[in-house]
Amino acid sequence: MPETDDERPAEPQGRAAGLPYDWRRPTAARVRARLWNPGDRRLWTPKTFGWGYDLNFYWVVHPRRYLRARRR
């Protein structure tokens, strides 16, 4: 699946036990989009590689912006 233009990576390959998984080789664009992405409102994003979730560290560093973005 190609990356989208809005900085949000393609969704994970599937779900198992309610958690997303993605076994594709991580790309720099996908790592950046999942770990540091102000354009993605999610605090917990699907893992770049593996099963489960990663933190979007942009929102950890900027909690007030996260709260404002959640209100929109």
CSV table of N, CA, C and O in Angstrom, one decimal:
chain,number,residue,atom,x,y,z
A,1,MET,N,0.8,-1.2,0.0
A,1,MET,CA,0.0,0.0,0.0
A,1,MET,C,0.9,1.2,0.0
A,1,MET,O,1.8,1.4,0.8
A,2,PRO,N,0.6,2.2,-0.9
A,2,PRO,CA,1.5,3.4,-0.9
A,2,PRO,C,1.1,4.3,0.3
A,2,PRO,O,0.0,4.3,0.8
A,3,GLU,N,2.1,5.1,0.6
A,3,GLU,CA,1.9,6.1,1.7
A,3,GLU,C,0.9,7.2,1.1
A,3,GLU,O,0.9,7.4,-0.1
A,4,THR,N,0.1,7.8,2.0
A,4,THR,CA,-0.8,8.8,1.5
A,4,THR,C,-0.2,10.2,1.5
A,4,THR,O,0.8,10.4,2.2
A,5,ASP,N,-0.8,11.2,0.9
A,5,ASP,CA,-0.2,12.5,0.7
A,5,ASP,C,-0.4,13.3,2.0
A,5,ASP,O,0.3,14.3,2.2
A,6,ASP,N,-1.3,12.9,2.9
A,6,ASP,CA,-1.5,13.7,4.1
A,6,ASP,C,-0.7,13.3,5.3
A,6,ASP,O,-1.0,13.6,6.4
A,7,GLU,N,0.5,12.8,5.1
A,7,GLU,CA,1.5,12.3,6.1
A,7,GLU,C,1.0,11.2,6.9
A,7,GLU,O,1.6,10.8,7.9
A,8,ARG,N,-0.2,10.7,6.7
A,8,ARG,CA,-0.7,9.5,7.5
A,8,ARG,C,-0.3,8.3,6.7
A,8,ARG,O,-0.7,8.1,5.5
A,9,PRO,N,0.4,7.4,7.3
A,9,PRO,CA,0.9,6.2,6.6
A,9,PRO,C,-0.3,5.2,6.3
A,9,PRO,O,-1.4,5.4,6.9
A,10,ALA,N,0.0,4.3,5.4
A,10,ALA,CA,-1.0,3.3,5.0
A,10,ALA,C,-1.4,2.6,6.3
A,10,ALA,O,-0.5,2.4,7.2
A,11,GLU,N,-2.6,2.2,6.4
A,11,GLU,CA,-3.0,1.4,7.6
A,11,GLU,C,-2.3,0.1,7.7
A,11,GLU,O,-1.8,-0.4,6.7
A,12,PRO,N,-2.2,-0.5,8.9
A,12,PRO,CA,-1.5,-1.8,9.1
A,12,PRO,C,-2.2,-2.9,8.2
A,12,PRO,O,-3.3,-2.8,7.7
A,13,GLN,N,-1.4,-4.0,8.1
A,13,GLN,CA,-1.9,-5.1,7.2
A,13,GLN,C,-3.1,-5.7,7.7
A,13,GLN,O,-3.9,-6.2,7.0
A,14,GLY,N,-3.3,-5.8,9.0
A,14,GLY,CA,-4.5,-6.5,9.6
A,14,GLY,C,-4.6,-6.3,11.1
A,14,GLY,O,-3.9,-5.5,11.7
A,15,ARG,N,-5.5,-7.1,11.7
A,15,ARG,CA,-5.7,-7.1,13.1
A,15,ARG,C,-5.8,-8.5,13.6
A,15,ARG,O,-6.3,-9.4,13.0
A,16,ALA,N,-5.2,-8.7,14.8
A,16,ALA,CA,-5.3,-10.0,15.5
A,16,ALA,C,-5.6,-9.7,17.0
A,16,ALA,O,-4.9,-8.9,17.6
A,17,ALA,N,-6.6,-10.4,17.5
A,17,ALA,CA,-7.0,-10.2,18.9
A,17,ALA,C,-7.3,-8.7,19.2
A,17,ALA,O,-7.0,-8.2,20.2
A,18,GLY,N,-7.8,-8.0,18.2
A,18,GLY,CA,-8.2,-6.6,18.3
A,18,GLY,C,-7.0,-5.6,18.2
A,18,GLY,O,-7.2,-4.4,18.3
A,19,LEU,N,-5.8,-6.1,18.0
A,19,LEU,CA,-4.6,-5.2,17.9
A,19,LEU,C,-4.1,-5.2,16.4
A,19,LEU,O,-4.1,-6.2,15.8
A,20,PRO,N,-3.7,-4.0,15.9
A,20,PRO,CA,-3.1,-4.0,14.6
A,20,PRO,C,-1.8,-4.7,14.5
A,20,PRO,O,-1.0,-4.7,15.5
A,21,TYR,N,-1.5,-5.2,13.3
A,21,TYR,CA,-0.1,-5.8,13.1
A,21,TYR,C,0.3,-5.3,11.7
A,21,TYR,O,-0.5,-5.1,10.8
A,22,ASP,N,1.6,-5.3,11.5
A,22,ASP,CA,2.2,-4.9,10.2
A,22,ASP,C,3.6,-5.5,10.2
A,22,ASP,O,4.5,-5.2,10.9
A,23,TRP,N,3.7,-6.5,9.3
A,23,TRP,CA,5.0,-7.2,9.1
A,23,TRP,C,5.8,-6.8,7.9
A,23,TRP,O,6.8,-7.4,7.6
A,24,ARG,N,5.4,-5.7,7.3
A,24,ARG,CA,6.2,-5.1,6.2
A,24,ARG,C,7.4,-4.5,6.8
A,24,ARG,O,7.5,-4.0,7.9
A,25,ARG,N,8.5,-4.5,5.9
A,25,ARG,CA,9.7,-3.8,6.3
A,25,ARG,C,9.4,-2.3,6.6
A,25,ARG,O,8.8,-1.7,5.8
A,26,PRO,N,9.9,-1.8,7.8
A,26,PRO,CA,9.7,-0.4,8.1
A,26,PRO,C,10.4,0.5,7.1
A,26,PRO,O,11.5,0.2,6.7
A,27,THR,N,9.7,1.6,6.7
A,27,THR,CA,10.3,2.6,5.9
A,27,THR,C,10.5,3.9,6.7
A,27,THR,O,9.9,4.0,7.7
A,28,ALA,N,11.4,4.7,6.3
A,28,ALA,CA,11.7,6.0,7.1
A,28,ALA,C,10.4,6.8,7.1
A,28,ALA,O,10.1,7.4,8.1
A,29,ALA,N,9.7,6.8,6.0
A,29,ALA,CA,8.4,7.6,6.0
A,29,ALA,C,7.4,7.1,7.0
A,29,ALA,O,6.7,7.8,7.7
A,30,ARG,N,7.3,5.8,7.1
A,30,ARG,CA,6.3,5.2,8.0
A,30,ARG,C,6.7,5.3,9.4
A,30,ARG,O,5.9,5.6,10.3
A,31,VAL,N,8.0,5.2,9.7
A,31,VAL,CA,8.5,5.4,11.1
A,31,VAL,C,8.2,6.8,11.5
A,31,VAL,O,7.7,7.1,12.6
A,32,ARG,N,8.6,7.8,10.7
A,32,ARG,CA,8.3,9.2,11.0
A,32,ARG,C,6.9,9.5,11.2
A,32,ARG,O,6.5,10.2,12.1
A,33,ALA,N,6.0,9.0,10.3
A,33,ALA,CA,4.6,9.2,10.4
A,33,ALA,C,3.9,8.6,11.6
A,33,ALA,O,2.9,9.1,12.1
A,34,ARG,N,4.5,7.5,12.1
A,34,ARG,CA,3.9,6.9,13.3
A,34,ARG,C,4.5,7.4,14.6
A,34,ARG,O,3.8,7.4,15.6
A,35,LEU,N,5.7,7.8,14.6
A,35,LEU,CA,6.4,8.2,15.9
A,35,LEU,C,6.4,9.7,16.1
A,35,LEU,O,6.5,10.1,17.3
A,36,TRP,N,6.4,10.5,15.1
A,36,TRP,CA,6.4,12.0,15.2
A,36,TRP,C,5.6,12.6,14.1
A,36,TRP,O,6.1,12.9,13.1
A,37,ASN,N,4.3,12.7,14.3
A,37,ASN,CA,3.4,13.2,13.3
A,37,ASN,C,2.3,14.1,13.9
A,37,ASN,O,1.3,13.7,14.4
A,38,PRO,N,2.5,15.5,13.8
A,38,PRO,CA,1.5,16.4,14.2
A,38,PRO,C,0.2,16.3,13.4
A,38,PRO,O,-0.8,16.8,13.9
A,39,GLY,N,0.3,15.8,12.2
A,39,GLY,CA,-0.9,15.7,11.3
A,39,GLY,C,-1.8,14.6,11.7
A,39,GLY,O,-2.9,14.5,11.2
A,40,ASP,N,-1.4,13.7,12.6
A,40,ASP,CA,-2.2,12.5,13.0
A,40,ASP,C,-2.7,12.8,14.4
A,40,ASP,O,-1.9,13.0,15.3
A,41,ARG,N,-4.0,12.8,14.6
A,41,ARG,CA,-4.6,13.2,15.9
A,41,ARG,C,-4.5,12.0,16.9
A,41,ARG,O,-4.8,12.2,18.1
A,42,ARG,N,-4.1,10.9,16.5
A,42,ARG,CA,-4.0,9.7,17.4
A,42,ARG,C,-2.8,9.8,18.3
A,42,ARG,O,-1.7,10.1,17.8
A,43,LEU,N,-3.0,9.5,19.6
A,43,LEU,CA,-1.8,9.4,20.5
A,43,LEU,C,-1.2,8.1,20.3
A,43,LEU,O,0.0,7.9,20.3
A,44,TRP,N,-2.0,7.0,20.2
A,44,TRP,CA,-1.5,5.7,20.0
A,44,TRP,C,-1.7,5.3,18.5
A,44,TRP,O,-2.8,5.3,18.0
A,45,THR,N,-0.6,5.0,17.8
A,45,THR,CA,-0.7,4.7,16.4
A,45,THR,C,-0.2,3.2,16.2
A,45,THR,O,0.5,2.7,17.1
A,46,PRO,N,-0.7,2.6,15.2
A,46,PRO,CA,-0.2,1.2,14.9
A,46,PRO,C,1.3,1.1,14.8
A,46,PRO,O,1.9,2.0,14.3
A,47,LYS,N,1.8,0.0,15.3
A,47,LYS,CA,3.3,-0.1,15.2
A,47,LYS,C,3.8,-0.1,13.8
A,47,LYS,O,3.1,-0.5,12.9
A,48,THR,N,5.0,0.4,13.7
A,48,THR,CA,5.6,0.5,12.4
A,48,THR,C,6.0,-0.9,11.9
A,48,THR,O,5.9,-1.2,10.8
A,49,PHE,N,6.4,-1.7,12.9
A,49,PHE,CA,6.7,-3.1,12.6
A,49,PHE,C,6.3,-4.0,13.8
A,49,PHE,O,6.7,-3.7,14.9
A,50,GLY,N,5.5,-5.0,13.6
A,50,GLY,CA,5.1,-5.8,14.7
A,50,GLY,C,3.7,-5.8,15.0
A,50,GLY,O,2.9,-5.4,14.1
A,51,TRP,N,3.3,-6.1,16.2
A,51,TRP,CA,1.9,-6.2,16.6
A,51,TRP,C,1.7,-5.3,17.8
A,51,TRP,O,2.4,-5.3,18.8
A,52,GLY,N,0.7,-4.4,17.7
A,52,GLY,CA,0.3,-3.5,18.8
A,52,GLY,C,0.4,-2.1,18.4
A,52,GLY,O,0.2,-1.7,17.3
A,53,TYR,N,0.7,-1.2,19.4
A,53,TYR,CA,0.7,0.2,19.2
A,53,TYR,C,2.0,0.9,19.6
A,53,TYR,O,2.7,0.4,20.5
A,54,ASP,N,2.3,2.0,19.0
A,54,ASP,CA,3.4,2.9,19.3
A,54,ASP,C,2.8,4.2,19.8
A,54,ASP,O,1.7,4.6,19.4
A,55,LEU,N,3.6,5.0,20.5
A,55,LEU,CA,3.2,6.4,20.8
A,55,LEU,C,3.6,7.4,19.7
A,55,LEU,O,4.7,7.3,19.2
A,56,ASN,N,2.7,8.3,19.5
A,56,ASN,CA,3.0,9.4,18.6
A,56,ASN,C,3.7,10.5,19.6
A,56,ASN,O,3.0,11.2,20.3
A,57,PHE,N,5.0,10.5,19.6
A,57,PHE,CA,5.7,11.3,20.6
A,57,PHE,C,5.6,12.8,20.4
A,57,PHE,O,5.8,13.6,21.3
A,58,TYR,N,5.1,13.2,19.2
A,58,TYR,CA,4.8,14.6,19.1
A,58,TYR,C,3.8,15.1,20.1
A,58,TYR,O,3.9,16.1,20.7
A,59,TRP,N,2.8,14.3,20.4
A,59,TRP,CA,1.7,14.6,21.3
A,59,TRP,C,2.2,14.5,22.8
A,59,TRP,O,1.7,15.2,23.6
A,60,VAL,N,3.2,13.7,23.0
A,60,VAL,CA,3.7,13.6,24.4
A,60,VAL,C,4.5,14.8,24.7
A,60,VAL,O,4.5,15.4,25.8
A,61,VAL,N,5.2,15.4,23.7
A,61,VAL,CA,6.0,16.6,23.9
A,61,VAL,C,5.2,17.8,23.9
A,61,VAL,O,5.5,18.8,24.6
A,62,HIS,N,4.0,17.8,23.2
A,62,HIS,CA,3.1,19.0,23.1
A,62,HIS,C,1.7,18.6,23.6
A,62,HIS,O,0.8,18.6,22.8
A,63,PRO,N,1.5,18.4,24.9
A,63,PRO,CA,0.2,17.9,25.4
A,63,PRO,C,-0.9,18.9,25.2
A,63,PRO,O,-2.0,18.5,25.0
A,64,ARG,N,-0.6,20.2,25.3
A,64,ARG,CA,-1.7,21.2,25.1
A,64,ARG,C,-2.2,21.2,23.7
A,64,ARG,O,-3.4,21.4,23.5
A,65,ARG,N,-1.3,21.1,22.8
A,65,ARG,CA,-1.7,21.0,21.4
A,65,ARG,C,-2.5,19.8,21.1
A,65,ARG,O,-3.5,19.8,20.4
A,66,TYR,N,-2.2,18.7,21.8
A,66,TYR,CA,-3.0,17.4,21.7
A,66,TYR,C,-4.4,17.7,22.2
A,66,TYR,O,-5.4,17.3,21.5
A,67,LEU,N,-4.6,18.3,23.3
A,67,LEU,CA,-5.9,18.6,23.9
A,67,LEU,C,-6.7,19.5,22.9
A,67,LEU,O,-7.9,19.3,22.7
A,68,ARG,N,-6.0,20.5,22.4
A,68,ARG,CA,-6.7,21.4,21.4
A,68,ARG,C,-7.1,20.6,20.2
A,68,ARG,O,-8.2,20.8,19.7
A,69,ALA,N,-6.3,19.8,19.7
A,69,ALA,CA,-6.6,19.0,18.5
A,69,ALA,C,-7.7,18.1,18.7
A,69,ALA,O,-8.5,17.8,17.8
A,70,ARG,N,-7.8,17.5,19.9
A,70,ARG,CA,-8.9,16.6,20.2
A,70,ARG,C,-10.3,17.3,20.2
A,70,ARG,O,-11.3,16.7,20.0
A,71,ARG,N,-10.3,18.6,20.5
A,71,ARG,CA,-11.6,19.3,20.6
A,71,ARG,C,-12.1,19.6,19.3
A,71,ARG,O,-13.3,19.9,19.1
A,72,ARG,N,-11.3,19.7,18.2
A,72,ARG,CA,-11.7,20.0,16.9
A,72,ARG,C,-12.6,19.0,16.3
A,72,ARG,O,-12.6,17.8,16.5
